[in-house]
Coordinates of C-alpha atoms and ligand atoms in Angstrom, one line a residue:
M1 CA 0.0 0.0 0.0
S2 CA 1.5 3.4 -0.9
C3 CA 0.6 7.0 -0.5
S4 CA -0.7 9.0 -3.6
N5 CA 1.6 11.5 -5.3
H6 CA 0.9 15.0 -6.3
N7 CA 2.8 18.1 -7.3
N8 CA 2.7 21.0 -5.0
N9 CA 5.6 23.3 -5.6
N10 CA 4.2 26.3 -3.8
N11 CA 4.7 24.5 -0.4
N12 CA 1.4 25.9 0.8
N13 CA -0.1 22.6 1.9
N14 CA -0.1 23.9 5.4
N15 CA -2.2 26.3 7.5
N16 CA 0.8 28.3 8.4
N17 CA 1.6 30.6 5.5
S18 CA 4.1 32.6 7.5
L19 CA 6.6 29.7 7.1
N20 CA 9.3 30.6 4.6
Y21 CA 11.0 27.3 4.8
L22 CA 9.9 23.8 3.8
L23 CA 7.2 22.1 5.7
T24 CA 8.0 18.4 5.7
V25 CA 4.8 16.8 7.1
A26 CA 1.3 18.1 7.7
W27 CA -2.2 17.0 8.5
K28 CA -4.7 18.0 5.7
N29 CA -8.2 16.8 5.0
D30 CA -7.9 13.9 7.4
S31 CA -4.8 12.7 5.6
V32 CA -1.0 13.0 6.3
V33 CA 0.7 15.0 3.5
M34 CA 4.5 14.9 3.3
I35 CA 7.3 15.8 0.9
D36 CA 8.5 12.8 -0.9
Q37 CA 12.2 13.0 0.1
T38 CA 13.1 10.1 -2.2
K39 CA 12.4 12.4 -5.2
L40 CA 14.6 15.2 -4.0
P41 CA 16.4 17.2 -5.2
N42 CA 15.0 16.7 -8.7
K43 CA 11.4 17.1 -7.9
L44 CA 9.6 18.7 -5.0
V45 CA 6.5 16.5 -4.8
Y46 CA 4.1 15.7 -2.0
V47 CA 2.5 12.4 -1.2
T48 CA -0.8 11.9 0.7
C49 CA -1.2 9.0 3.0
K50 CA -4.8 8.1 3.9
D51 CA -4.2 5.3 6.4
Y52 CA -1.6 4.3 9.0
K53 CA -0.2 1.4 6.9
E54 CA 0.7 3.9 4.1
V55 CA 2.3 6.1 6.7
A56 CA 4.3 3.1 8.0
N57 CA 5.5 2.4 4.4
A58 CA 6.4 6.0 3.9
I59 CA 8.7 5.9 7.0
K60 CA 10.2 2.6 6.1
N61 CA 11.0 3.7 2.5
L62 CA 12.5 7.0 3.6
I63 CA 9.8 9.1 1.9
V64 CA 10.0 10.8 5.3
R65 CA 13.1 10.4 7.4
G66 CA 15.1 12.2 10.2
A67 CA 14.3 11.4 13.8
P68 CA 11.9 14.2 14.8
A69 CA 10.0 14.0 11.4
I70 CA 9.6 10.2 11.9
G71 CA 8.2 10.8 15.3
V72 CA 5.7 13.4 14.2
T73 CA 4.7 11.4 11.1
A74 CA 4.1 8.3 13.2
A75 CA 2.0 10.3 15.6
L76 CA -0.1 11.5 12.8
G77 CA -0.3 7.9 11.5
L78 CA -1.7 6.9 14.8
A79 CA -4.2 9.7 14.5
L80 CA -5.3 8.3 11.1
A81 CA -5.7 4.9 12.7
A82 CA -7.9 6.5 15.4
I83 CA -10.2 8.5 13.1
H84 CA -10.6 5.7 10.5
S85 CA -11.3 3.0 13.1
E86 CA -14.8 1.6 12.8
A87 CA -14.7 0.4 16.4
K88 CA -18.0 0.8 18.2
S89 CA -16.6 0.2 21.7
L90 CA -13.7 1.7 23.6
S91 CA -12.0 -1.6 24.0
Q92 CA -12.2 -2.4 20.3
L93 CA -10.7 1.1 19.5
L94 CA -7.8 0.4 21.8
V95 CA -7.2 -2.9 20.1
D96 CA -7.1 -1.1 16.7
L97 CA -4.7 1.5 18.1
D98 CA -2.4 -1.1 19.6
S99 CA -2.1 -2.8 16.2
A100 CA -1.3 0.5 14.5
F101 CA 1.2 1.3 17.3
T102 CA 3.0 -2.0 16.7
V103 CA 3.1 -1.5 12.9
L104 CA 4.4 2.1 13.1
K105 CA 6.9 1.3 15.8
S106 CA 8.5 -1.5 13.8
T107 CA 9.3 0.8 10.8
R108 CA 12.8 2.0 11.9
P109 CA 14.6 0.8 15.0
T110 CA 17.2 3.4 15.9
A111 CA 15.5 6.8 16.2
I112 CA 14.0 7.0 19.7
N113 CA 11.7 9.8 18.7
L114 CA 9.5 7.2 17.0
L115 CA 8.7 5.3 20.2
W116 CA 8.6 8.5 22.2
A117 CA 6.0 10.1 19.9
L118 CA 3.8 7.0 19.7
T119 CA 3.9 6.5 23.4
R120 CA 3.1 10.1 24.1
V121 CA 0.1 10.0 21.8
M122 CA -1.2 6.6 23.2
E123 CA -1.0 8.0 26.7
K124 CA -3.8 10.4 25.8
A125 CA -6.1 7.5 25.2
K126 CA -6.0 6.6 28.9
G127 CA -8.9 7.5 31.2
K128 CA -11.2 8.5 28.3
K129 CA -14.8 7.5 28.5
S130 CA -15.9 7.2 24.9
V131 CA -14.7 6.3 21.4
Y132 CA -15.2 10.0 20.4
E133 CA -13.1 11.3 23.3
V134 CA -10.2 8.9 22.5
K135 CA -10.2 9.8 18.8
K136 CA -10.3 13.5 19.5
A137 CA -7.5 13.2 22.2
I138 CA -5.2 11.3 19.9
L139 CA -5.6 13.6 17.0
D140 CA -5.3 16.7 19.2
E141 CA -2.1 15.4 20.7
A142 CA -0.5 14.5 17.3
L143 CA -1.3 17.9 15.9
K144 CA 0.1 19.6 19.0
M145 CA 3.3 17.5 18.6
A146 CA 3.7 18.7 15.0
E147 CA 3.3 22.3 16.0
E148 CA 5.6 22.0 19.1
D149 CA 8.3 20.4 16.9
I150 CA 8.8 23.7 15.0
E151 CA 8.9 25.8 18.2
I152 CA 11.4 23.4 19.8
N153 CA 13.7 23.6 16.8
K154 CA 13.6 27.3 16.9
Q155 CA 14.6 27.2 20.6
I156 CA 17.4 24.8 19.8
G157 CA 18.5 27.3 17.1
R158 CA 18.4 30.3 19.4
T159 CA 20.3 28.3 22.1
G160 CA 23.0 27.1 19.8
A161 CA 23.5 30.2 17.6
V162 CA 25.7 31.8 20.3
L163 CA 28.3 29.2 19.6
F164 CA 28.8 30.5 16.0
D165 CA 30.8 33.5 15.0
N166 CA 30.3 35.8 11.9
G167 CA 31.9 34.2 8.9
D168 CA 32.2 30.6 10.4
V169 CA 32.3 27.7 8.0
I170 CA 30.4 24.9 9.5
M171 CA 30.5 21.3 8.5
T172 CA 27.4 19.1 8.8
H173 CA 26.8 15.4 8.0
C174 CA 23.5 13.8 6.8
N175 CA 20.4 16.0 7.0
A176 CA 19.3 17.4 10.3
G177 CA 17.3 20.2 8.8
S178 CA 13.7 21.2 8.0
L179 CA 13.4 18.0 6.1
A180 CA 14.3 15.9 9.1
T181 CA 11.7 17.7 11.3
T182 CA 8.3 19.3 10.8
A183 CA 10.2 22.4 9.8
Y184 CA 13.3 24.5 10.7
G185 CA 15.6 21.6 11.7
T186 CA 17.9 20.9 14.6
A187 CA 21.5 21.1 13.5
L188 CA 20.5 23.2 10.4
G189 CA 18.1 25.1 12.7
V190 CA 21.2 26.4 14.6
I191 CA 22.7 27.5 11.3
R192 CA 19.4 29.1 10.3
A193 CA 19.2 31.0 13.7
A194 CA 22.8 32.2 13.4
N195 CA 22.1 33.5 9.9
E196 CA 18.9 35.1 11.2
D197 CA 21.0 36.8 13.9
G198 CA 23.0 38.5 11.0
K199 CA 26.1 36.2 11.2
Q200 CA 27.2 35.2 7.7
V201 CA 27.6 31.4 8.4
S202 CA 28.2 29.1 5.5
V203 CA 28.0 25.3 5.3
I204 CA 30.1 22.5 4.1
A205 CA 27.8 19.5 3.7
T206 CA 29.1 15.9 3.2
E207 CA 27.3 13.9 0.6
T208 CA 26.5 11.2 3.1
R209 CA 26.7 7.9 1.2
P210 CA 24.9 5.7 0.6
V211 CA 21.5 7.4 0.7
M212 CA 23.0 10.9 0.0
Q213 CA 21.0 12.9 2.6
G214 CA 23.8 15.5 2.4
S215 CA 23.7 16.1 -1.4
R216 CA 20.1 15.4 -2.0
L217 CA 18.5 17.0 1.1
T218 CA 20.9 19.3 3.0
A219 CA 22.2 21.0 -0.1
F220 CA 18.6 21.2 -1.5
E221 CA 17.1 22.8 1.6
L222 CA 19.9 25.3 2.3
H223 CA 20.0 26.3 -1.3
H224 CA 16.2 26.6 -1.3
D225 CA 16.5 28.9 1.7
G226 CA 19.4 31.0 0.4
I227 CA 22.0 29.7 2.9
D228 CA 25.5 29.4 1.4
V229 CA 26.3 25.6 1.0
R230 CA 29.1 23.7 -0.6
L231 CA 29.1 19.9 -1.0
I232 CA 32.1 17.6 -0.4
P233 CA 32.6 13.9 -0.9
D234 CA 32.5 12.1 2.5
T235 CA 36.1 11.2 1.8
A236 CA 37.2 14.9 1.8
V237 CA 36.4 15.5 5.5
G238 CA 39.9 15.0 6.8
Y239 CA 41.4 17.0 3.9
M240 CA 39.1 20.0 4.5
M241 CA 39.8 19.9 8.2
S242 CA 43.6 19.6 7.8
R243 CA 43.5 22.7 5.6
G244 CA 41.8 24.8 8.3
A245 CA 38.7 25.1 6.1
I246 CA 36.2 24.1 8.8
K247 CA 35.6 26.2 12.0
R248 CA 33.0 23.9 13.7
V249 CA 31.0 20.8 13.1
I250 CA 27.3 20.3 13.9
V251 CA 25.1 17.2 13.5
G252 CA 21.8 15.9 14.6
A253 CA 21.0 12.7 16.5
D254 CA 18.7 9.7 16.4
R255 CA 19.3 8.8 20.0
I256 CA 21.4 10.1 22.9
L257 CA 22.0 8.0 25.9
R258 CA 22.5 9.1 29.6
T259 CA 26.2 8.2 29.1
G260 CA 26.4 10.9 26.3
H261 CA 26.8 8.4 23.5
V262 CA 25.2 9.8 20.3
F263 CA 23.6 7.5 17.7
N264 CA 23.5 9.3 14.3
K265 CA 23.9 8.7 10.6
I266 CA 26.7 6.4 9.6
G267 CA 29.9 8.3 9.2
T268 CA 29.2 10.7 12.1
Y269 CA 31.7 8.9 14.2
Q270 CA 34.5 9.3 11.7
V271 CA 33.7 13.0 11.3
A272 CA 33.9 13.3 15.1
I273 CA 37.2 11.6 15.3
L274 CA 38.7 13.8 12.6
A275 CA 37.3 16.9 14.3
N276 CA 38.8 15.9 17.5
M277 CA 42.2 15.2 15.9
H278 CA 42.1 18.7 14.3
K279 CA 40.8 20.4 17.5
I280 CA 37.6 21.5 15.8
P281 CA 34.5 21.8 18.1
F282 CA 32.0 19.0 17.4
Y283 CA 28.4 19.8 18.4
V284 CA 25.3 17.8 18.5
A285 CA 21.8 19.4 18.3
A286 CA 18.8 17.5 19.5
P287 CA 15.5 18.0 21.3
F288 CA 14.7 16.3 24.7
S289 CA 12.6 13.7 22.8
T290 CA 15.9 12.3 21.3
F291 CA 17.3 11.3 24.8
D292 CA 17.0 7.7 25.9
F293 CA 17.6 7.4 29.7
K294 CA 16.8 3.7 29.9
N295 CA 19.2 1.9 27.6
N296 CA 23.0 1.3 27.4
P297 CA 24.9 1.6 24.1
E298 CA 24.9 -2.2 23.6
D299 CA 21.1 -2.4 23.9
I300 CA 20.4 -0.2 20.8
V301 CA 19.6 -1.8 17.5
I302 CA 21.5 -0.2 14.6
E303 CA 19.3 -0.4 11.5
E304 CA 20.9 -2.4 8.7
R305 CA 19.5 -1.4 5.4
S306 CA 19.5 -3.1 2.0
E307 CA 22.8 -3.8 0.3
E308 CA 21.3 -2.4 -2.8
E309 CA 21.8 1.1 -1.4
V310 CA 25.6 0.4 -1.4
I311 CA 26.1 -1.6 -4.6
K312 CA 24.0 0.8 -6.7
I313 CA 23.6 4.5 -7.2
G314 CA 20.0 5.0 -8.2
K315 CA 19.4 2.2 -10.6
K316 CA 23.0 1.9 -11.7
R317 CA 25.2 -0.9 -10.3
I318 CA 28.6 0.4 -9.2
A319 CA 30.0 -2.9 -7.8
P320 CA 30.7 -6.2 -9.5
K321 CA 27.8 -8.7 -9.6
G322 CA 28.2 -11.3 -6.9
V323 CA 29.9 -8.9 -4.4
Q324 CA 28.1 -8.4 -1.2
A325 CA 27.8 -5.3 0.8
F326 CA 27.1 -4.4 4.5
N327 CA 25.0 -1.3 5.1
P328 CA 24.7 -0.1 8.7
A329 CA 22.6 3.1 8.7
F330 CA 23.9 4.6 12.0
D331 CA 27.0 4.7 14.2
V332 CA 27.8 5.7 17.8
T333 CA 29.9 8.7 18.7
P334 CA 31.3 8.5 22.3
P335 CA 30.9 11.4 24.6
E336 CA 34.7 12.2 24.7
L337 CA 34.5 13.4 21.1
I338 CA 31.6 15.8 21.7
S339 CA 32.1 19.5 22.6
G340 CA 28.5 20.2 23.5
I341 CA 24.9 18.9 23.0
I342 CA 22.5 21.7 22.1
T343 CA 18.9 21.3 23.4
E344 CA 15.9 23.5 23.5
K345 CA 16.6 24.5 27.1
G346 CA 20.4 24.8 27.1
I347 CA 23.8 23.4 26.0
L348 CA 25.1 20.3 27.8
K349 CA 28.9 20.5 28.2
P350 CA 31.4 17.7 28.8
P351 CA 31.9 15.8 30.9
F352 CA 28.4 14.5 30.5
D353 CA 28.3 12.8 33.9
N354 CA 25.2 14.6 35.1
L355 CA 23.4 14.7 31.8
Y356 CA 20.3 13.0 33.2
Q357 CA 20.0 15.2 36.3
T358 CA 20.6 18.3 34.2
L359 CA 18.0 17.5 31.6
K360 CA 15.4 16.6 34.3
K361 CA 16.1 20.0 35.9
W362 CA 15.8 21.8 32.6
Q363 CA 12.6 20.0 31.6
K364 CA 10.9 21.7 34.5
K365 CA 12.2 25.2 33.3
K366 CA 9.6 27.3 31.5
Ligands
MRU401 O1 18.3 7.6 7.9 P1 17.9 9.0 8.2 O2 18.0 9.9 7.0 O3 16.6 9.0 8.9 O4 19.0 9.5 9.2 C1 18.8 10.8 9.7 C2 19.9 11.2 10.7 O5 20.8 10.5 11.0 C3 19.7 12.6 11.3 O6 21.0 13.2 11.5 C4 19.0 12.5 12.6 O7 17.8 11.7 12.5 C5 18.7 13.8 13.2 S1 17.5 14.7 12.4 C6 17.1 16.1 13.1

């Protein structure tokens, strides 16, 4: 089952016309509408998903990707399951929601935002007295989450922008921008905020093999928004750093543990090692919803994707027939390589020994 395609180049599929950057996912006419990121950068097209199974497929197939965007999309998927359920009783509705929860949760294993978002929305079903009340509560919460995501990213941006100086050249890996969130982005949100503050900050984006989130998505959205961006092959990171061409690095995260270990797109770890070697500050930007206080590094499943992504570029084979490939989608950057973790309420600094206590305290801050 797949979502239907449509062209919508004016990006006005949202109720918020004040946005001047891309809106990745939105609720429209009882459907979930999202940019089809598999078609970027060549076509800016939207797909409409009418049921939660279509939403699950969209997440699995990277039509929508990036930890916060996956979370919001899954929450809206659960809202679709709620409003389309034909259950007549509360207990039957909860059975329907549980099935949708399980399907949506299984789409991608590494980004904690997925489970966080689904759990938060499901919590709203508790204590309700009627089918109508549950359906309304689930939809309201999912919509609230989508809106909050933009505000949280702006807060991350404002918090982190102080770390950047006028004229800085910032390296980023993968895409932690508008396209990885409802809008504005986390790592790219900090770059946006610095530019909004009048600092002329430019970006060096890695291509991010094998799915090319850097060249297809980061370069696309920064170019779209008029932010200076240059692309480099992943293999040029060390060279650029050794030439003094990079002032700082900023990336997003799929999951951050209480130990300060950061799970992010494959290749992040080697960028962090090179930054450390060249004494270049390496920052991570992520919302509270990306923190996982329960698990240890060895408990986390690293998604392994199809070897097709490695042995082919698009439809073209680039490796000999019969050769196998291994395609881990994420890696782990240890805390000792990280100069700071930028959240919506403040910047966590090393050593990250009291990360859990600090975040708990900040969560209570207005
Ligand atoms: O496989 P993807 O494209 O979903 O991976 C995305 C990343 O690794 C991002 O850096 C991360 O999700 C943070 S997005 C704000």
